[in-house]
Coordinates of C-alpha atoms in Angstrom, one line a residue:
X26 CA 81.0 73.5 -93.4
X27 CA 78.5 71.5 -91.6
X28 CA 79.6 72.1 -87.7
X29 CA 78.0 70.3 -84.2
X30 CA 78.1 71.5 -80.9
X31 CA 76.1 71.3 -78.0
X32 CA 74.8 73.6 -76.2
X33 CA 72.2 74.4 -72.4
X34 CA 71.8 77.5 -72.8
X35 CA 71.5 80.3 -74.9
X36 CA 72.7 83.9 -74.6
X37 CA 71.6 86.3 -76.9
X38 CA 72.2 90.2 -78.3
X39 CA 69.0 92.0 -79.1
X40 CA 69.5 95.0 -82.0
X41 CA 71.6 93.3 -84.7
X42 CA 71.4 90.0 -83.7
X43 CA 67.3 89.6 -83.0
X44 CA 65.8 92.9 -84.4
X45 CA 67.5 95.6 -87.2
X46 CA 66.8 99.4 -85.4
X47 CA 70.1 100.5 -86.6
X48 CA 68.4 103.2 -88.9
X49 CA 66.7 104.7 -86.0
X50 CA 69.8 103.7 -83.6
X51 CA 71.8 105.3 -85.7
X52 CA 69.6 108.4 -86.5
X53 CA 69.1 108.0 -82.3
X54 CA 72.8 108.9 -82.1
X55 CA 73.4 111.8 -85.1
X56 CA 70.9 113.5 -83.6
X57 CA 73.3 113.7 -80.6
X58 CA 76.0 114.0 -82.1
X59 CA 74.2 117.5 -84.1
X60 CA 73.0 118.8 -80.8
X61 CA 76.7 118.3 -79.4
X62 CA 78.4 120.1 -82.5
X63 CA 80.3 116.6 -83.3
X64 CA 80.6 114.5 -86.8
X65 CA 77.1 111.9 -86.9
X66 CA 79.7 109.3 -88.4
X67 CA 81.9 109.5 -85.9
X68 CA 79.3 109.4 -83.0
X69 CA 78.0 106.6 -84.7
X70 CA 80.6 104.2 -84.9
X71 CA 81.9 104.9 -81.9
X72 CA 78.8 104.2 -80.2
X73 CA 77.9 100.9 -82.1
X74 CA 77.1 97.9 -79.6
X75 CA 77.5 100.3 -75.9
X76 CA 75.2 101.3 -73.4
X77 CA 73.6 104.3 -74.0
X78 CA 74.4 104.8 -70.2
X79 CA 78.3 104.5 -71.0
X80 CA 78.0 106.4 -74.4
X81 CA 76.4 109.6 -72.6
X82 CA 79.0 109.6 -70.1
X83 CA 81.3 110.8 -73.1
X84 CA 79.8 112.3 -75.1
X85 CA 77.6 114.0 -72.4
X86 CA 79.7 114.7 -69.6
X87 CA 77.9 117.4 -68.1
X88 CA 75.7 115.0 -67.3
X89 CA 75.1 114.9 -64.5
X90 CA 74.7 111.1 -62.2
X91 CA 71.3 111.4 -60.7
X92 CA 70.1 112.4 -64.0
X93 CA 71.0 110.3 -66.1
X94 CA 68.9 107.3 -65.7
X95 CA 66.0 109.9 -67.0
X96 CA 68.8 110.7 -70.2
X97 CA 68.9 107.2 -71.3
X98 CA 65.2 107.3 -71.2
X99 CA 64.3 109.9 -73.2
X100 CA 67.0 108.8 -75.2
X101 CA 65.7 105.3 -75.8
X102 CA 62.5 107.0 -76.6
X103 CA 64.6 109.4 -79.1
X104 CA 64.8 105.9 -80.8
X105 CA 61.9 104.7 -81.0
X106 CA 60.4 107.9 -82.6
X107 CA 63.5 107.4 -85.0
X108 CA 61.4 103.4 -85.3
X109 CA 57.7 104.7 -85.8
X110 CA 57.8 107.7 -87.7
X111 CA 57.9 107.2 -90.9
X112 CA 54.5 104.8 -89.9
X113 CA 52.8 108.1 -87.1
X114 CA 53.5 111.2 -89.0
X115 CA 55.3 110.6 -92.2
X116 CA 53.6 108.7 -95.6
X117 CA 53.5 105.4 -94.3
X118 CA 50.3 106.8 -91.7
X119 CA 48.3 107.1 -95.2
X120 CA 48.4 104.0 -96.6
X121 CA 44.7 102.9 -97.1
X122 CA 45.8 99.4 -95.0
X123 CA 47.3 98.2 -92.4
X124 CA 50.6 96.6 -92.9
X125 CA 50.6 93.3 -93.1
X126 CA 52.2 91.1 -89.7
X127 CA 55.0 88.9 -90.7
X128 CA 57.1 87.3 -87.7
X129 CA 60.0 87.6 -90.6
X130 CA 60.2 90.7 -92.0
X131 CA 59.4 94.3 -91.1
X132 CA 56.4 94.8 -88.8
X133 CA 53.8 97.4 -87.4
X134 CA 56.2 99.5 -85.2
X135 CA 52.8 101.0 -83.3
X136 CA 52.3 97.8 -81.1
X137 CA 52.7 99.6 -77.8
X138 CA 55.7 99.4 -75.8
X139 CA 55.0 98.2 -72.1
X140 CA 54.9 100.5 -69.3
X141 CA 58.6 100.9 -67.5
X142 CA 60.6 102.2 -65.0
X143 CA 64.4 103.0 -65.9
X144 CA 66.6 101.9 -63.0
X145 CA 70.0 103.0 -64.8
X146 CA 85.4 100.5 -81.8
X147 CA 84.6 100.5 -85.5
X148 CA 82.4 102.0 -87.3
X149 CA 79.0 99.9 -89.5
X150 CA 79.0 98.3 -92.4
X151 CA 75.4 100.4 -93.2
X152 CA 75.2 103.7 -94.4
X153 CA 74.7 106.2 -92.4
X154 CA 71.0 106.5 -91.6
X155 CA 71.4 110.0 -90.1
X156 CA 72.3 111.0 -93.7
X157 CA 68.8 111.6 -95.3
X158 CA 67.4 110.1 -98.2
X159 CA 67.7 113.4 -100.2
X160 CA 65.8 111.8 -102.9
X161 CA 62.2 111.0 -101.1
X162 CA 62.9 113.8 -98.6
X163 CA 61.8 117.3 -100.4
X164 CA 58.3 116.7 -102.0
X165 CA 57.4 115.4 -98.3
X166 CA 59.5 118.1 -96.7
X167 CA 58.9 121.0 -98.1
X168 CA 54.7 119.8 -97.5
X169 CA 55.6 119.6 -94.1
X170 CA 57.2 122.3 -93.4
X171 CA 54.9 124.6 -95.1
X172 CA 51.9 122.9 -93.0
X173 CA 54.0 123.8 -89.8
X174 CA 53.2 127.1 -91.3
X175 CA 50.0 126.9 -91.5
X176 CA 46.8 126.7 -87.9
X177 CA 44.1 126.0 -90.3
X178 CA 43.2 125.2 -93.3
X179 CA 42.6 127.6 -96.3
X180 CA 39.7 128.8 -97.3
X181 CA 41.2 127.8 -100.8
X182 CA 40.8 124.3 -99.3
X183 CA 37.6 124.3 -98.7
X184 CA 34.3 123.6 -100.7
X185 CA 31.2 125.5 -99.5
X186 CA 28.5 122.9 -99.7
X187 CA 26.1 123.7 -102.3
X188 CA 28.5 123.3 -104.8
X189 CA 28.1 119.7 -103.6
X190 CA 25.0 117.9 -106.0
X191 CA 23.9 115.5 -102.9
X192 CA 24.8 114.8 -99.3
X193 CA 26.8 111.5 -99.2
X194 CA 29.3 114.7 -101.4
X195 CA 29.2 116.9 -98.6
X196 CA 29.7 114.2 -96.0
X197 CA 32.7 112.5 -97.9
X198 CA 34.5 116.6 -98.0
X199 CA 33.1 117.1 -94.5
X200 CA 35.4 113.8 -93.5
X201 CA 38.7 115.2 -96.1
X202 CA 38.3 118.3 -95.2
X203 CA 38.1 118.1 -91.1
X204 CA 40.9 115.5 -91.2
X205 CA 43.8 118.0 -93.0
X206 CA 42.7 119.9 -89.6
X207 CA 43.7 117.1 -87.3
X208 CA 47.1 116.3 -89.8
X209 CA 48.0 119.5 -89.0
X210 CA 47.0 120.2 -85.6
X211 CA 49.6 116.8 -85.3
X212 CA 52.9 118.0 -88.2
X213 CA 52.2 122.4 -85.9
X214 CA 52.7 120.2 -82.9
X215 CA 56.5 118.4 -84.1
X216 CA 59.9 119.4 -83.6
X217 CA 62.1 120.0 -86.9
X218 CA 64.0 117.0 -86.1
X219 CA 61.1 115.2 -86.1
X220 CA 60.1 116.2 -88.9
X221 CA 63.1 114.6 -90.5
X222 CA 62.4 111.6 -88.8
X223 CA 58.6 110.7 -89.9
X224 CA 60.8 110.8 -93.8
X225 CA 62.3 108.2 -93.1
X226 CA 61.2 104.6 -92.6
X227 CA 63.2 103.0 -89.6
X228 CA 60.7 100.9 -87.8
X229 CA 62.0 97.6 -86.7
X230 CA 62.5 94.8 -88.2
X231 CA 63.2 91.5 -86.9
X232 CA 66.1 89.1 -88.8
X233 CA 65.9 86.7 -91.2
X234 CA 66.2 82.9 -88.7
X235 CA 65.4 84.9 -85.2
X236 CA 62.4 82.9 -85.2
X237 CA 62.6 79.5 -85.8
X238 CA 65.6 79.6 -84.6
X239 CA 63.6 80.9 -80.7
X240 CA 60.6 78.7 -81.3
X241 CA 63.7 75.4 -81.9
X242 CA 65.0 76.9 -77.6
X243 CA 63.1 75.8 -74.7
X244 CA 61.6 78.0 -72.2
X245 CA 64.3 78.7 -70.1
X246 CA 66.1 78.1 -71.5
X247 CA 67.7 80.7 -73.1
X248 CA 67.8 84.8 -72.2
X249 CA 68.5 87.9 -73.7
X250 CA 71.4 90.1 -73.1
X251 CA 71.8 93.6 -74.0
X252 CA 73.5 97.3 -74.7
X253 CA 69.8 98.8 -74.1
X254 CA 67.2 99.6 -71.7
X255 CA 64.2 99.0 -70.7
X256 CA 62.5 101.4 -72.8
X257 CA 64.6 100.4 -75.8
X258 CA 65.2 96.8 -75.4
X259 CA 61.8 95.9 -74.2
X260 CA 59.8 98.6 -77.4
X261 CA 62.4 96.5 -79.8
X262 CA 61.9 93.2 -79.4
X263 CA 57.5 93.8 -79.0
X264 CA 57.0 96.2 -82.5
X265 CA 58.1 93.0 -84.4
X266 CA 56.7 89.7 -82.1
X267 CA 59.1 89.0 -80.1
X268 CA 58.3 88.9 -76.1
X269 CA 61.0 89.4 -74.0
X270 CA 62.3 86.1 -72.5
X271 CA 61.9 86.2 -68.1
X272 CA 65.4 86.5 -67.7
X273 CA 66.4 89.7 -70.1
X274 CA 69.5 92.2 -69.2
X275 CA 68.8 95.2 -69.5
X276 CA 71.7 97.7 -69.2
X277 CA 70.0 100.0 -66.8
X278 CA 69.9 96.4 -64.5
X279 CA 71.9 98.0 -60.9
X280 CA 73.2 94.5 -60.3
X281 CA 75.7 95.1 -63.8
X282 CA 79.4 96.8 -63.2
X283 CA 80.6 97.0 -66.4
X284 CA 78.4 96.8 -69.5
X285 CA 80.3 94.8 -73.3
X286 CA 82.8 94.4 -74.0
X287 CA 83.3 93.3 -70.8
X288 CA 81.3 89.9 -70.0
X289 CA 79.0 90.8 -67.3
X290 CA 75.5 91.4 -69.1
X291 CA 76.5 87.7 -70.4
X292 CA 77.2 86.1 -66.8
X293 CA 74.6 87.7 -65.0
X294 CA 71.9 86.0 -68.2
X295 CA 74.2 83.3 -67.6
X296 CA 73.9 82.8 -63.7
X297 CA 69.7 84.1 -64.3
X298 CA 69.0 80.7 -65.8
X299 CA 70.8 78.8 -63.6
X300 CA 73.5 77.6 -65.6
X301 CA 77.7 77.5 -66.8
X302 CA 78.4 80.5 -68.9
X303 CA 81.0 77.9 -70.4
X304 CA 78.2 75.2 -71.2
X305 CA 76.6 77.7 -72.6
X306 CA 76.3 79.8 -76.4
X307 CA 76.5 83.8 -77.3
X308 CA 75.2 84.7 -80.8
X309 CA 76.6 88.0 -80.8
X310 CA 76.4 91.1 -84.0
X311 CA 79.3 93.8 -82.8
X312 CA 83.2 93.7 -81.9
X313 CA 82.1 94.7 -78.9
X314 CA 79.4 91.8 -77.9
X315 CA 81.5 89.0 -79.8
X316 CA 84.1 90.0 -77.0
X317 CA 81.9 90.2 -73.7
X318 CA 80.9 86.7 -75.2
X319 CA 84.8 84.9 -75.1
X320 CA 85.3 86.6 -72.2
X321 CA 82.7 85.0 -69.7
X322 CA 83.8 81.2 -71.4
X323 CA 81.3 80.7 -74.3
X324 CA 80.7 79.7 -77.0
X325 CA 79.9 82.8 -79.6
X326 CA 78.6 82.8 -83.4
X327 CA 78.7 85.6 -84.4
X328 CA 77.1 86.9 -87.2
X329 CA 77.7 88.9 -90.3
X330 CA 75.0 91.3 -89.8
X331 CA 75.5 94.9 -88.5
X332 CA 79.0 94.5 -90.0
X333 CA 81.7 92.9 -92.3
X334 CA 83.1 90.2 -92.0
X335 CA 86.0 91.5 -92.2
X336 CA 85.1 94.3 -89.1
X337 CA 84.7 91.2 -86.9
X338 CA 86.0 88.0 -88.0
X339 CA 89.2 89.0 -84.8
X340 CA 87.2 89.3 -82.0
X341 CA 87.5 86.1 -81.0
X342 CA 84.0 84.0 -81.9
X343 CA 84.8 80.1 -82.5
X344 CA 82.0 80.7 -85.4
X345 CA 80.6 82.8 -87.8
X346 CA 77.4 83.0 -89.8
X347 CA 75.7 85.8 -92.5
X348 CA 72.1 85.3 -89.9
X349 CA 70.8 83.0 -88.3
X350 CA 69.4 80.3 -90.9
X351 CA 73.1 78.9 -90.5
X352 CA 71.8 78.3 -87.8
X353 CA 69.8 75.1 -86.8
X354 CA 69.2 73.7 -82.5
X355 CA 67.3 70.4 -81.8
X356 CA 66.4 69.9 -77.9
X357 CA 67.8 65.9 -77.6
X358 CA 68.0 64.0 -74.3
X359 CA 67.9 67.6 -72.4
X360 CA 70.3 69.0 -74.4
X361 CA 70.7 71.6 -76.9
X362 CA 72.2 70.6 -80.5
X363 CA 73.8 73.2 -82.8
X364 CA 74.3 72.7 -86.7
X365 CA 76.2 75.1 -88.5
X366 CA 76.5 75.8 -91.7
X367 CA 79.7 78.6 -92.0

């Protein structure tokens, strides 16, 4: 079925709508669950689509108010570590050539994250990423664990230069030995959970249709309102080639009185764009985010990227689509004209 409507501006959620970092996010919450002795599946399900500050307050009530900002930043840095570990410390770091950049697929997660100062359920349909792939983990994890116990390259691995026929071979071998020293030095500095993180590729990815849709909307006509704080939100978007728009409302914005499912993030985003929220369209993936969009008065389009349709169809969204490839936007006569294939 084809539907059309007009709007003045767009308010995007980030993760699960524009980007897919769910594997890294779930792994980070899984780590929190293990740290506090809770079931990872329960914690992951309870935290999806909500602000880290609210989730940490719930599951780690011993955090004092003056400690919360740094706790949130530490948590969000752990998400980015899970996202990058495979390519910076794991098998992905040993590729002979760097991965090719594709705006609609996984890209290199080693893009620098801007230096930022922090200000402030239904279970996922995906299998928990905190459960590591047993078919891949043993050989790599055991190799890393062994390396942790080694402070130097064993003598058996070092071949005497006299055994080489020419100087070029000697030089190549010394390069290999030097790389072994460097690799083991880096591995030695990692903690156990970081070693496990490096065994699985949880890179941030851009979701289907996102780049095309964003490119079709004029500057100043769209914003991002996310449950992530600045460290995670900006780090996540830049890793997949999305430039955070001037109006990017993050969870640590001190102007917010509440996070999703309250409508505050979307109301603030619309206010900053100087458009009536009732004339905006919200794109969301999570039950709490969909409810926040509906409460803001905006027209809400839900995407089935992180939850099965059955998990979000009763949250009040006006349209439900598989992903943003099902949405087309044309800017005509000063208005955004949308076509939805639902």
